[in-house]
Amino acid sequence: MGLVLTEEQTLLKETASQFFQEKLPVANLRKLRDEKNADGFERSTWKEMADLGFAGVLVPESYGGTEFGPVGLGIILEQAGRTIASTPLLSTVLLGTTAVQLGGSQTQRQDILPAIAAGETIMALAVEEGPHHNPTQIATTATADGDNFKLSGSKTFVIDGHIADTLIVVARTSGEVNDSNGLTLFLVNTSGTDGLEITRTIMADSRNAANVTLKDVSVPASAVLGGVDGGWDVLEPVLDAGRIGVSAELMGLIQEAFDQTLVYLKERTQFGEPIGSFQALQHRAAEMFAELEVCRSVVLDALSALEERRNDVPSLASLAKARLSEASKHITNECLQMHGGVGMTDEYDVGLFMKRARVAAATFGNAGFHRDRYAGLDGF
Amino acid sequence: MDALEQFRADTRAWLEENCPPSMRTPMPEDESPWGGKRAVWKNPESKQWLDAMASKGWTAPQWPSEYGGGGLSKEENKVLQQELRRIKARPALMSFGIWMLGPALLEFANEEQKKEHLPKIVRGEIRWCQGYSEPGAGSDLAGLQTKCEDKGDHYLVNGQKIWTSYADKADWIFALVRTDTNVKHDGISFLLIDMEQDGVEARPITMISGASPFCETFFTDATAPKGNLVGELNKGWTIAKRLLQHEREMISGMGMGSGGGGTGLADLAKDYVGQAGGKISDATVRDSVARQKMDSHAFGLTLQRTTEEAKAGQGTGAASSIFKYYGTELNKRRNELIIELMGTQGLGWEGDSFSEAELSAPRSWLRSKGNSIEGGTTEVQLNVISKRVLGLPS
């Protein structure tokens, strides 16, 4: 297991850190929010990220990628979390690449992977149908229609759905709602497709998600990603990768929120003393520090499990997502409280961290969902 | 075959020959091999096992062989521990001498002291106890008062220690004593005292668990030769701090993955709460068990990461405080959960209506409460983290 970064990974961390601090600081998210930017992210910066090799992290070199692997991507996502950077790293680089790698035919890989690496295509996973993560509760149907399939249904909280060139739509080709059998993944082009409607939703964290409705959307059989009725074999590992990726982003977010709070504790004075000298706050800060250390171990091990293709990936994905969802809630709450009144203002970043933490915690399963899953995987 | 693989093969063969069969079974509490002059060997094979391991220096595998240790490298010791685990061997010796005093002597003692004491620790001949806390000096350890006077050719010690673990069974005590009353930290010395003298008396204290692992220890004109002072006069605080670090690591490692008489939490819950379709039937209980197992998993990974970081020359440096705080709080939660899972069967004190495992549950639960008090309270660990690691102002 690798719980310590290699020299190459440390270098990548520095590059990524510098990039996000300079090009996509928190101020960038504020700007996109305030000017009501329709995309919710900067295409020119995304192109720069692709040039740095960030978009092709999981893409094999033979397809034009940089192949830094999941640990490398985790490092980038963590740094992105520190500035709450709005990028398609999760939707496209992690979920898109993983899905195509796992389920894609030779043609699909050839078509999509080099385009992802070059930053030329954006993908989005359309799975959720309700307000709580439930990847087997799929009512969207896909029915065979000659050589084609017809898709009908609606999806919610599709991350980067409104800017995606291609959607990966999870639909039911057989079975009952809640079955993991009978699901099929489809690649659906978002331009010029009849019956497809995508609407951006404005979320509390000012990041990107969309609602998608499909009314008799016709796709060719070549759009199937993986096997018909066997979509779960691709979807579950893709979701696990996503859970680990979101955890890595949350790691960066809580570390940054904590670091900023620590600075504030040392600067802000009340009753003639820096508030950081009060034991009531010191102990809570120390507890948060210990929690951050534990979170870091969990995220690193989950990333290495992914990289080494270990068979405990599902358990570790749930461990990481449960832990980071809960820790991010606790830590952002504490950080806001320690900031006092100014924490409630839009001007300070702590509120933005808190809002992003809640959306990320709900993404691909909250702490309760993942404790339940961990227990099931562990045989109780 | 490389040298390490050769070492593994040799070790395996040696253990096969020297580890008695009964030493490969779970160890009942009353067969714990503490050694010492007054050791009682309920199972003679535990003495045989100790002697065999001590002859190789493997009760302290990484100590230099010139002091009776095993002289093994870190890698060799890892192999040894793996091989011991493989055959489920019991510890050959449990010893504060090995866990706490020995490392301090190796770092701070003079050659004569090392030659005198370390080999006896390795062989389990002398059982040591620790004389740190006093009635008025617990977490504020530097407030200790036990007086140590220079009488020319020897030291004269007067005062009282408390919470001295197994002092009533120990042969010697390593104690912090006050050699200068005018200053706080800089007036403390580290002294080794033979307990086999009239001036030392140890009285057991009965704890809430019903057991008496701790004593009050009284010094009334007790004496120690000048050569028993370790390190410099009035510089004992440095040694004390280092020793506490070893102690914290020891305590935070206790109880991890144990409890419930070797039964896992989930199985315990299924037995006492019930199951439905392979799941614990009560959703709240199931969530609590999952939470505990996940916390434990996460903490285990953190211990592992710190070890890897230390090897790579990285790390936060605050590890021992974090582990002491987190590990002991985790262990307390685990014990709370166990008695909750067992219901009233986990709250029995004596009698035939309770199994042995059931009777041990409330005792372990009560014992665990001390984890966040001994070796520096949780609050003290949080102070250390907030001041030394986070740099928060005083």
JSON list of C-alpha atoms in Angstrom, two decimals, chain B residues 1-191:
[
{"chain": "B", "resi": 1, "resn": "MET", "atom": "CA", "xyz": [17.54, -17.00, -1.05]},
{"chain": "B", "resi": 2, "resn": "ASP", "atom": "CA", "xyz": [18.32, -13.53, 0.27]},
{"chain": "B", "resi": 3, "resn": "ALA", "atom": "CA", "xyz": [19.45, -12.90, 3.84]},
{"chain": "B", "resi": 4, "resn": "LEU", "atom": "CA", "xyz": [16.01, -11.89, 5.05]},
{"chain": "B", "resi": 5, "resn": "GLU", "atom": "CA", "xyz": [14.36, -14.99, 3.61]},
{"chain": "B", "resi": 6, "resn": "GLN", "atom": "CA", "xyz": [17.08, -17.10, 5.19]},
{"chain": "B", "resi": 7, "resn": "PHE", "atom": "CA", "xyz": [16.35, -15.36, 8.50]},
{"chain": "B", "resi": 8, "resn": "ARG", "atom": "CA", "xyz": [12.67, -16.16, 8.07]},
{"chain": "B", "resi": 9, "resn": "ALA", "atom": "CA", "xyz": [13.38, -19.83, 7.42]},
{"chain": "B", "resi": 10, "resn": "ASP", "atom": "CA", "xyz": [15.72, -20.07, 10.42]},
{"chain": "B", "resi": 11, "resn": "THR", "atom": "CA", "xyz": [13.25, -18.25, 12.67]},
{"chain": "B", "resi": 12, "resn": "ARG", "atom": "CA", "xyz": [10.39, -20.46, 11.58]},
{"chain": "B", "resi": 13, "resn": "ALA", "atom": "CA", "xyz": [12.43, -23.58, 12.31]},
{"chain": "B", "resi": 14, "resn": "TRP", "atom": "CA", "xyz": [13.56, -22.24, 15.68]},
{"chain": "B", "resi": 15, "resn": "LEU", "atom": "CA", "xyz": [10.04, -21.29, 16.74]},
{"chain": "B", "resi": 16, "resn": "GLU", "atom": "CA", "xyz": [8.74, -24.67, 15.65]},
{"chain": "B", "resi": 17, "resn": "GLU", "atom": "CA", "xyz": [11.22, -26.28, 18.01]},
{"chain": "B", "resi": 18, "resn": "ASN", "atom": "CA", "xyz": [11.08, -23.84, 20.91]},
{"chain": "B", "resi": 19, "resn": "CYS", "atom": "CA", "xyz": [7.53, -22.52, 21.20]},
{"chain": "B", "resi": 20, "resn": "PRO", "atom": "CA", "xyz": [5.64, -24.97, 23.44]},
{"chain": "B", "resi": 21, "resn": "PRO", "atom": "CA", "xyz": [2.18, -26.02, 22.22]},
{"chain": "B", "resi": 22, "resn": "SER", "atom": "CA", "xyz": [0.30, -24.34, 25.07]},
{"chain": "B", "resi": 23, "resn": "MET", "atom": "CA", "xyz": [2.00, -21.04, 24.20]},
{"chain": "B", "resi": 24, "resn": "ARG", "atom": "CA", "xyz": [0.13, -21.07, 20.88]},
{"chain": "B", "resi": 25, "resn": "THR", "atom": "CA", "xyz": [-3.27, -20.76, 22.54]},
{"chain": "B", "resi": 26, "resn": "PRO", "atom": "CA", "xyz": [-5.09, -17.61, 23.71]},
{"chain": "B", "resi": 27, "resn": "MET", "atom": "CA", "xyz": [-3.61, -16.36, 26.97]},
{"chain": "B", "resi": 28, "resn": "PRO", "atom": "CA", "xyz": [-5.83, -16.27, 30.09]},
{"chain": "B", "resi": 29, "resn": "GLU", "atom": "CA", "xyz": [-5.31, -13.15, 32.20]},
{"chain": "B", "resi": 30, "resn": "ASP", "atom": "CA", "xyz": [-3.78, -15.14, 35.09]},
{"chain": "B", "resi": 31, "resn": "GLU", "atom": "CA", "xyz": [-1.07, -16.58, 32.87]},
{"chain": "B", "resi": 32, "resn": "SER", "atom": "CA", "xyz": [0.33, -13.19, 31.80]},
{"chain": "B", "resi": 33, "resn": "PRO", "atom": "CA", "xyz": [4.12, -13.54, 31.85]},
{"chain": "B", "resi": 34, "resn": "TRP", "atom": "CA", "xyz": [5.26, -10.52, 33.85]},
{"chain": "B", "resi": 35, "resn": "GLY", "atom": "CA", "xyz": [8.42, -12.17, 35.21]},
{"chain": "B", "resi": 36, "resn": "GLY", "atom": "CA", "xyz": [10.27, -10.80, 38.22]},
{"chain": "B", "resi": 37, "resn": "LYS", "atom": "CA", "xyz": [11.71, -12.31, 41.36]},
{"chain": "B", "resi": 38, "resn": "ARG", "atom": "CA", "xyz": [8.31, -13.26, 42.70]},
{"chain": "B", "resi": 39, "resn": "ALA", "atom": "CA", "xyz": [6.86, -14.53, 39.44]},
{"chain": "B", "resi": 40, "resn": "VAL", "atom": "CA", "xyz": [4.34, -17.35, 39.79]},
{"chain": "B", "resi": 41, "resn": "TRP", "atom": "CA", "xyz": [4.26, -19.64, 36.77]},
{"chain": "B", "resi": 42, "resn": "LYS", "atom": "CA", "xyz": [0.83, -21.18, 36.76]},
{"chain": "B", "resi": 43, "resn": "ASN", "atom": "CA", "xyz": [1.72, -22.83, 33.46]},
{"chain": "B", "resi": 44, "resn": "PRO", "atom": "CA", "xyz": [5.38, -23.97, 33.56]},
{"chain": "B", "resi": 45, "resn": "GLU", "atom": "CA", "xyz": [5.55, -23.75, 29.79]},
{"chain": "B", "resi": 46, "resn": "SER", "atom": "CA", "xyz": [5.28, -19.97, 29.96]},
{"chain": "B", "resi": 47, "resn": "LYS", "atom": "CA", "xyz": [8.57, -19.91, 31.90]},
{"chain": "B", "resi": 48, "resn": "GLN", "atom": "CA", "xyz": [10.14, -22.27, 29.39]},
{"chain": "B", "resi": 49, "resn": "TRP", "atom": "CA", "xyz": [8.94, -20.03, 26.52]},
{"chain": "B", "resi": 50, "resn": "LEU", "atom": "CA", "xyz": [10.30, -16.92, 28.23]},
{"chain": "B", "resi": 51, "resn": "ASP", "atom": "CA", "xyz": [13.71, -18.52, 28.78]},
{"chain": "B", "resi": 52, "resn": "ALA", "atom": "CA", "xyz": [13.91, -19.69, 25.17]},
{"chain": "B", "resi": 53, "resn": "MET", "atom": "CA", "xyz": [13.02, -16.26, 23.79]},
{"chain": "B", "resi": 54, "resn": "ALA", "atom": "CA", "xyz": [15.32, -14.48, 26.26]},
{"chain": "B", "resi": 55, "resn": "SER", "atom": "CA", "xyz": [18.24, -16.71, 25.24]},
{"chain": "B", "resi": 56, "resn": "LYS", "atom": "CA", "xyz": [17.91, -15.23, 21.74]},
{"chain": "B", "resi": 57, "resn": "GLY", "atom": "CA", "xyz": [17.32, -11.73, 23.11]},
{"chain": "B", "resi": 58, "resn": "TRP", "atom": "CA", "xyz": [13.94, -11.81, 21.34]},
{"chain": "B", "resi": 59, "resn": "THR", "atom": "CA", "xyz": [11.96, -10.40, 24.25]},
{"chain": "B", "resi": 60, "resn": "ALA", "atom": "CA", "xyz": [13.62, -7.14, 23.13]},
{"chain": "B", "resi": 61, "resn": "PRO", "atom": "CA", "xyz": [14.44, -7.99, 19.52]},
{"chain": "B", "resi": 62, "resn": "GLN", "atom": "CA", "xyz": [15.91, -4.66, 18.48]},
{"chain": "B", "resi": 63, "resn": "TRP", "atom": "CA", "xyz": [18.02, -3.89, 21.54]},
{"chain": "B", "resi": 64, "resn": "PRO", "atom": "CA", "xyz": [21.78, -4.31, 21.01]},
{"chain": "B", "resi": 65, "resn": "SER", "atom": "CA", "xyz": [23.00, -7.84, 21.71]},
{"chain": "B", "resi": 66, "resn": "GLU", "atom": "CA", "xyz": [25.72, -6.54, 24.07]},
{"chain": "B", "resi": 67, "resn": "TYR", "atom": "CA", "xyz": [22.91, -5.74, 26.53]},
{"chain": "B", "resi": 68, "resn": "GLY", "atom": "CA", "xyz": [21.15, -9.03, 26.00]},
{"chain": "B", "resi": 69, "resn": "GLY", "atom": "CA", "xyz": [18.85, -7.84, 23.23]},
{"chain": "B", "resi": 70, "resn": "GLY", "atom": "CA", "xyz": [18.27, -9.56, 19.92]},
{"chain": "B", "resi": 71, "resn": "GLY", "atom": "CA", "xyz": [20.32, -7.11, 17.87]},
{"chain": "B", "resi": 72, "resn": "LEU", "atom": "CA", "xyz": [17.83, -7.44, 15.00]},
{"chain": "B", "resi": 73, "resn": "SER", "atom": "CA", "xyz": [17.31, -4.88, 12.28]},
{"chain": "B", "resi": 74, "resn": "LYS", "atom": "CA", "xyz": [13.86, -3.34, 11.79]},
{"chain": "B", "resi": 75, "resn": "GLU", "atom": "CA", "xyz": [13.25, -5.66, 8.84]},
{"chain": "B", "resi": 76, "resn": "GLU", "atom": "CA", "xyz": [14.35, -8.75, 10.74]},
{"chain": "B", "resi": 77, "resn": "ASN", "atom": "CA", "xyz": [12.15, -7.83, 13.67]},
{"chain": "B", "resi": 78, "resn": "LYS", "atom": "CA", "xyz": [9.20, -7.44, 11.31]},
{"chain": "B", "resi": 79, "resn": "VAL", "atom": "CA", "xyz": [9.83, -10.96, 10.04]},
{"chain": "B", "resi": 80, "resn": "LEU", "atom": "CA", "xyz": [10.07, -12.25, 13.61]},
{"chain": "B", "resi": 81, "resn": "GLN", "atom": "CA", "xyz": [6.76, -10.59, 14.57]},
{"chain": "B", "resi": 82, "resn": "GLN", "atom": "CA", "xyz": [5.10, -12.00, 11.45]},
{"chain": "B", "resi": 83, "resn": "GLU", "atom": "CA", "xyz": [6.31, -15.48, 12.27]},
{"chain": "B", "resi": 84, "resn": "LEU", "atom": "CA", "xyz": [5.16, -15.14, 15.89]},
{"chain": "B", "resi": 85, "resn": "ARG", "atom": "CA", "xyz": [1.74, -14.05, 14.71]},
{"chain": "B", "resi": 86, "resn": "ARG", "atom": "CA", "xyz": [1.62, -16.88, 12.19]},
{"chain": "B", "resi": 87, "resn": "ILE", "atom": "CA", "xyz": [1.85, -19.49, 14.94]},
{"chain": "B", "resi": 88, "resn": "LYS", "atom": "CA", "xyz": [-0.37, -17.37, 17.24]},
{"chain": "B", "resi": 89, "resn": "ALA", "atom": "CA", "xyz": [2.39, -17.28, 19.85]},
{"chain": "B", "resi": 90, "resn": "ARG", "atom": "CA", "xyz": [1.69, -15.65, 23.20]},
{"chain": "B", "resi": 91, "resn": "PRO", "atom": "CA", "xyz": [3.98, -12.83, 24.26]},
{"chain": "B", "resi": 92, "resn": "ALA", "atom": "CA", "xyz": [6.98, -14.39, 26.01]},
{"chain": "B", "resi": 93, "resn": "LEU", "atom": "CA", "xyz": [7.26, -11.47, 28.40]},
{"chain": "B", "resi": 94, "resn": "MET", "atom": "CA", "xyz": [5.10, -8.53, 29.34]},
{"chain": "B", "resi": 95, "resn": "SER", "atom": "CA", "xyz": [7.25, -5.83, 30.83]},
{"chain": "B", "resi": 96, "resn": "PHE", "atom": "CA", "xyz": [7.29, -2.13, 31.60]},
{"chain": "B", "resi": 97, "resn": "GLY", "atom": "CA", "xyz": [11.05, -2.65, 31.54]},
{"chain": "B", "resi": 98, "resn": "ILE", "atom": "CA", "xyz": [10.91, -3.47, 27.86]},
{"chain": "B", "resi": 99, "resn": "TRP", "atom": "CA", "xyz": [8.14, -1.09, 26.83]},
{"chain": "B", "resi": 100, "resn": "MET", "atom": "CA", "xyz": [9.16, 1.96, 28.82]},
{"chain": "B", "resi": 101, "resn": "LEU", "atom": "CA", "xyz": [12.30, 1.88, 30.95]},
{"chain": "B", "resi": 102, "resn": "GLY", "atom": "CA", "xyz": [14.60, 0.05, 28.54]},
{"chain": "B", "resi": 103, "resn": "PRO", "atom": "CA", "xyz": [14.29, 2.55, 25.67]},
{"chain": "B", "resi": 104, "resn": "ALA", "atom": "CA", "xyz": [14.98, 5.38, 28.14]},
{"chain": "B", "resi": 105, "resn": "LEU", "atom": "CA", "xyz": [18.04, 3.61, 29.57]},
{"chain": "B", "resi": 106, "resn": "LEU", "atom": "CA", "xyz": [19.36, 2.96, 26.07]},
{"chain": "B", "resi": 107, "resn": "GLU", "atom": "CA", "xyz": [19.12, 6.66, 25.34]},
{"chain": "B", "resi": 108, "resn": "PHE", "atom": "CA", "xyz": [20.11, 8.27, 28.63]},
{"chain": "B", "resi": 109, "resn": "ALA", "atom": "CA", "xyz": [21.88, 5.80, 30.95]},
{"chain": "B", "resi": 110, "resn": "ASN", "atom": "CA", "xyz": [25.62, 5.34, 31.37]},
{"chain": "B", "resi": 111, "resn": "GLU", "atom": "CA", "xyz": [27.38, 2.19, 30.28]},
{"chain": "B", "resi": 112, "resn": "GLU", "atom": "CA", "xyz": [27.46, 0.69, 33.76]},
{"chain": "B", "resi": 113, "resn": "GLN", "atom": "CA", "xyz": [23.70, 1.17, 34.24]},
{"chain": "B", "resi": 114, "resn": "LYS", "atom": "CA", "xyz": [22.94, -0.34, 30.85]},
{"chain": "B", "resi": 115, "resn": "LYS", "atom": "CA", "xyz": [25.11, -3.39, 31.57]},
{"chain": "B", "resi": 116, "resn": "GLU", "atom": "CA", "xyz": [23.52, -3.80, 35.00]},
{"chain": "B", "resi": 117, "resn": "HIS", "atom": "CA", "xyz": [19.84, -3.45, 34.17]},
{"chain": "B", "resi": 118, "resn": "LEU", "atom": "CA", "xyz": [19.10, -4.17, 30.51]},
{"chain": "B", "resi": 119, "resn": "PRO", "atom": "CA", "xyz": [20.05, -7.89, 30.47]},
{"chain": "B", "resi": 120, "resn": "LYS", "atom": "CA", "xyz": [17.90, -8.53, 33.54]},
{"chain": "B", "resi": 121, "resn": "ILE", "atom": "CA", "xyz": [14.97, -6.81, 31.84]},
{"chain": "B", "resi": 122, "resn": "VAL", "atom": "CA", "xyz": [15.44, -8.94, 28.73]},
{"chain": "B", "resi": 123, "resn": "ARG", "atom": "CA", "xyz": [15.44, -12.14, 30.80]},
{"chain": "B", "resi": 124, "resn": "GLY", "atom": "CA", "xyz": [12.45, -11.05, 32.87]},
{"chain": "B", "resi": 125, "resn": "GLU", "atom": "CA", "xyz": [14.45, -11.41, 36.09]},
{"chain": "B", "resi": 126, "resn": "ILE", "atom": "CA", "xyz": [13.49, -8.05, 37.48]},
{"chain": "B", "resi": 127, "resn": "ARG", "atom": "CA", "xyz": [9.97, -6.68, 37.29]},
{"chain": "B", "resi": 128, "resn": "TRP", "atom": "CA", "xyz": [9.84, -2.90, 37.09]},
{"chain": "B", "resi": 129, "resn": "CYS", "atom": "CA", "xyz": [7.11, -0.43, 37.90]},
{"chain": "B", "resi": 130, "resn": "GLN", "atom": "CA", "xyz": [6.82, 3.26, 37.15]},
{"chain": "B", "resi": 131, "resn": "GLY", "atom": "CA", "xyz": [6.77, 5.88, 39.89]},
{"chain": "B", "resi": 132, "resn": "TYR", "atom": "CA", "xyz": [5.53, 9.06, 38.26]},
{"chain": "B", "resi": 133, "resn": "SER", "atom": "CA", "xyz": [2.14, 10.31, 39.48]},
{"chain": "B", "resi": 134, "resn": "GLU", "atom": "CA", "xyz": [1.57, 11.64, 42.95]},
{"chain": "B", "resi": 135, "resn": "PRO", "atom": "CA", "xyz": [-1.68, 12.52, 44.75]},
{"chain": "B", "resi": 136, "resn": "GLY", "atom": "CA", "xyz": [-1.06, 16.18, 43.92]},
{"chain": "B", "resi": 137, "resn": "ALA", "atom": "CA", "xyz": [0.65, 15.65, 40.57]},
{"chain": "B", "resi": 138, "resn": "GLY", "atom": "CA", "xyz": [-1.28, 13.77, 37.94]},
{"chain": "B", "resi": 139, "resn": "SER", "atom": "CA", "xyz": [-1.54, 15.38, 34.56]},
{"chain": "B", "resi": 140, "resn": "ASP", "atom": "CA", "xyz": [0.46, 18.27, 36.02]},
{"chain": "B", "resi": 141, "resn": "LEU", "atom": "CA", "xyz": [3.28, 15.83, 36.58]},
{"chain": "B", "resi": 142, "resn": "ALA", "atom": "CA", "xyz": [5.95, 18.47, 37.07]},
{"chain": "B", "resi": 143, "resn": "GLY", "atom": "CA", "xyz": [4.24, 19.44, 40.33]},
{"chain": "B", "resi": 144, "resn": "LEU", "atom": "CA", "xyz": [5.59, 16.28, 41.99]},
{"chain": "B", "resi": 145, "resn": "GLN", "atom": "CA", "xyz": [6.96, 16.54, 45.54]},
{"chain": "B", "resi": 146, "resn": "THR", "atom": "CA", "xyz": [8.67, 13.24, 46.45]},
{"chain": "B", "resi": 147, "resn": "LYS", "atom": "CA", "xyz": [11.88, 14.48, 48.01]},
{"chain": "B", "resi": 148, "resn": "CYS", "atom": "CA", "xyz": [15.29, 13.08, 47.17]},
{"chain": "B", "resi": 149, "resn": "GLU", "atom": "CA", "xyz": [18.25, 14.30, 49.27]},
{"chain": "B", "resi": 150, "resn": "ASP", "atom": "CA", "xyz": [21.94, 13.87, 48.58]},
{"chain": "B", "resi": 151, "resn": "LYS", "atom": "CA", "xyz": [23.46, 12.18, 51.63]},
{"chain": "B", "resi": 152, "resn": "GLY", "atom": "CA", "xyz": [27.00, 12.01, 50.36]},
{"chain": "B", "resi": 153, "resn": "ASP", "atom": "CA", "xyz": [27.30, 8.39, 49.38]},
{"chain": "B", "resi": 154, "resn": "HIS", "atom": "CA", "xyz": [23.61, 7.76, 48.75]},
{"chain": "B", "resi": 155, "resn": "TYR", "atom": "CA", "xyz": [20.23, 9.37, 48.16]},
{"chain": "B", "resi": 156, "resn": "LEU", "atom": "CA", "xyz": [17.45, 9.49, 50.75]},
{"chain": "B", "resi": 157, "resn": "VAL", "atom": "CA", "xyz": [13.89, 9.39, 49.39]},
{"chain": "B", "resi": 158, "resn": "ASN", "atom": "CA", "xyz": [10.69, 10.48, 51.16]},
{"chain": "B", "resi": 159, "resn": "GLY", "atom": "CA", "xyz": [7.22, 10.92, 49.70]},
{"chain": "B", "resi": 160, "resn": "GLN", "atom": "CA", "xyz": [4.31, 9.17, 48.05]},
{"chain": "B", "resi": 161, "resn": "LYS", "atom": "CA", "xyz": [3.52, 7.94, 44.54]},
{"chain": "B", "resi": 162, "resn": "ILE", "atom": "CA", "xyz": [0.10, 6.89, 43.28]},
{"chain": "B", "resi": 163, "resn": "TRP", "atom": "CA", "xyz": [-1.29, 4.85, 40.38]},
{"chain": "B", "resi": 164, "resn": "THR", "atom": "CA", "xyz": [1.91, 2.81, 40.35]},
{"chain": "B", "resi": 165, "resn": "SER", "atom": "CA", "xyz": [0.82, -0.14, 38.21]},
{"chain": "B", "resi": 166, "resn": "TYR", "atom": "CA", "xyz": [1.56, -3.51, 39.86]},
{"chain": "B", "resi": 167, "resn": "ALA", "atom": "CA", "xyz": [3.89, -1.91, 42.42]},
{"chain": "B", "resi": 168, "resn": "ASP", "atom": "CA", "xyz": [2.94, -4.67, 44.89]},
{"chain": "B", "resi": 169, "resn": "LYS", "atom": "CA", "xyz": [4.40, -7.23, 42.48]},
{"chain": "B", "resi": 170, "resn": "ALA", "atom": "CA", "xyz": [7.40, -5.26, 41.25]},
{"chain": "B", "resi": 171, "resn": "ASP", "atom": "CA", "xyz": [11.05, -5.59, 42.33]},
{"chain": "B", "resi": 172, "resn": "TRP", "atom": "CA", "xyz": [12.35, -2.18, 41.32]},
{"chain": "B", "resi": 173, "resn": "ILE", "atom": "CA", "xyz": [10.77, 1.17, 40.56]},
{"chain": "B", "resi": 174, "resn": "PHE", "atom": "CA", "xyz": [11.90, 3.88, 38.15]},
{"chain": "B", "resi": 175, "resn": "ALA", "atom": "CA", "xyz": [10.79, 7.08, 39.80]},
{"chain": "B", "resi": 176, "resn": "LEU", "atom": "CA", "xyz": [10.74, 10.80, 39.22]},
{"chain": "B", "resi": 177, "resn": "VAL", "atom": "CA", "xyz": [11.97, 12.56, 42.35]},
{"chain": "B", "resi": 178, "resn": "ARG", "atom": "CA", "xyz": [12.45, 16.19, 43.33]},
{"chain": "B", "resi": 179, "resn": "THR", "atom": "CA", "xyz": [16.10, 17.11, 43.80]},
{"chain": "B", "resi": 180, "resn": "ASP", "atom": "CA", "xyz": [15.58, 20.87, 43.70]},
{"chain": "B", "resi": 181, "resn": "THR", "atom": "CA", "xyz": [12.54, 22.46, 45.34]},
{"chain": "B", "resi": 182, "resn": "ASN", "atom": "CA", "xyz": [13.18, 25.96, 43.99]},
{"chain": "B", "resi": 183, "resn": "VAL", "atom": "CA", "xyz": [12.36, 25.25, 40.34]},
{"chain": "B", "resi": 184, "resn": "LYS", "atom": "CA", "xyz": [9.62, 23.17, 38.75]},
{"chain": "B", "resi": 185, "resn": "HIS", "atom": "CA", "xyz": [10.69, 21.21, 35.66]},
{"chain": "B", "resi": 186, "resn": "ASP", "atom": "CA", "xyz": [14.41, 21.67, 36.20]},
{"chain": "B", "resi": 187, "resn": "GLY", "atom": "CA", "xyz": [14.41, 20.23, 39.72]},
{"chain": "B", "resi": 188, "resn": "ILE", "atom": "CA", "xyz": [13.37, 16.70, 38.85]},
{"chain": "B", "resi": 189, "resn": "SER", "atom": "CA", "xyz": [15.65, 13.67, 38.61]},
{"chain": "B", "resi": 190, "resn": "PHE", "atom": "CA", "xyz": [15.19, 10.12, 37.35]},
{"chain": "B", "resi": 191, "resn": "LEU", "atom": "CA", "xyz": [16.08, 7.54, 39.98]}
]
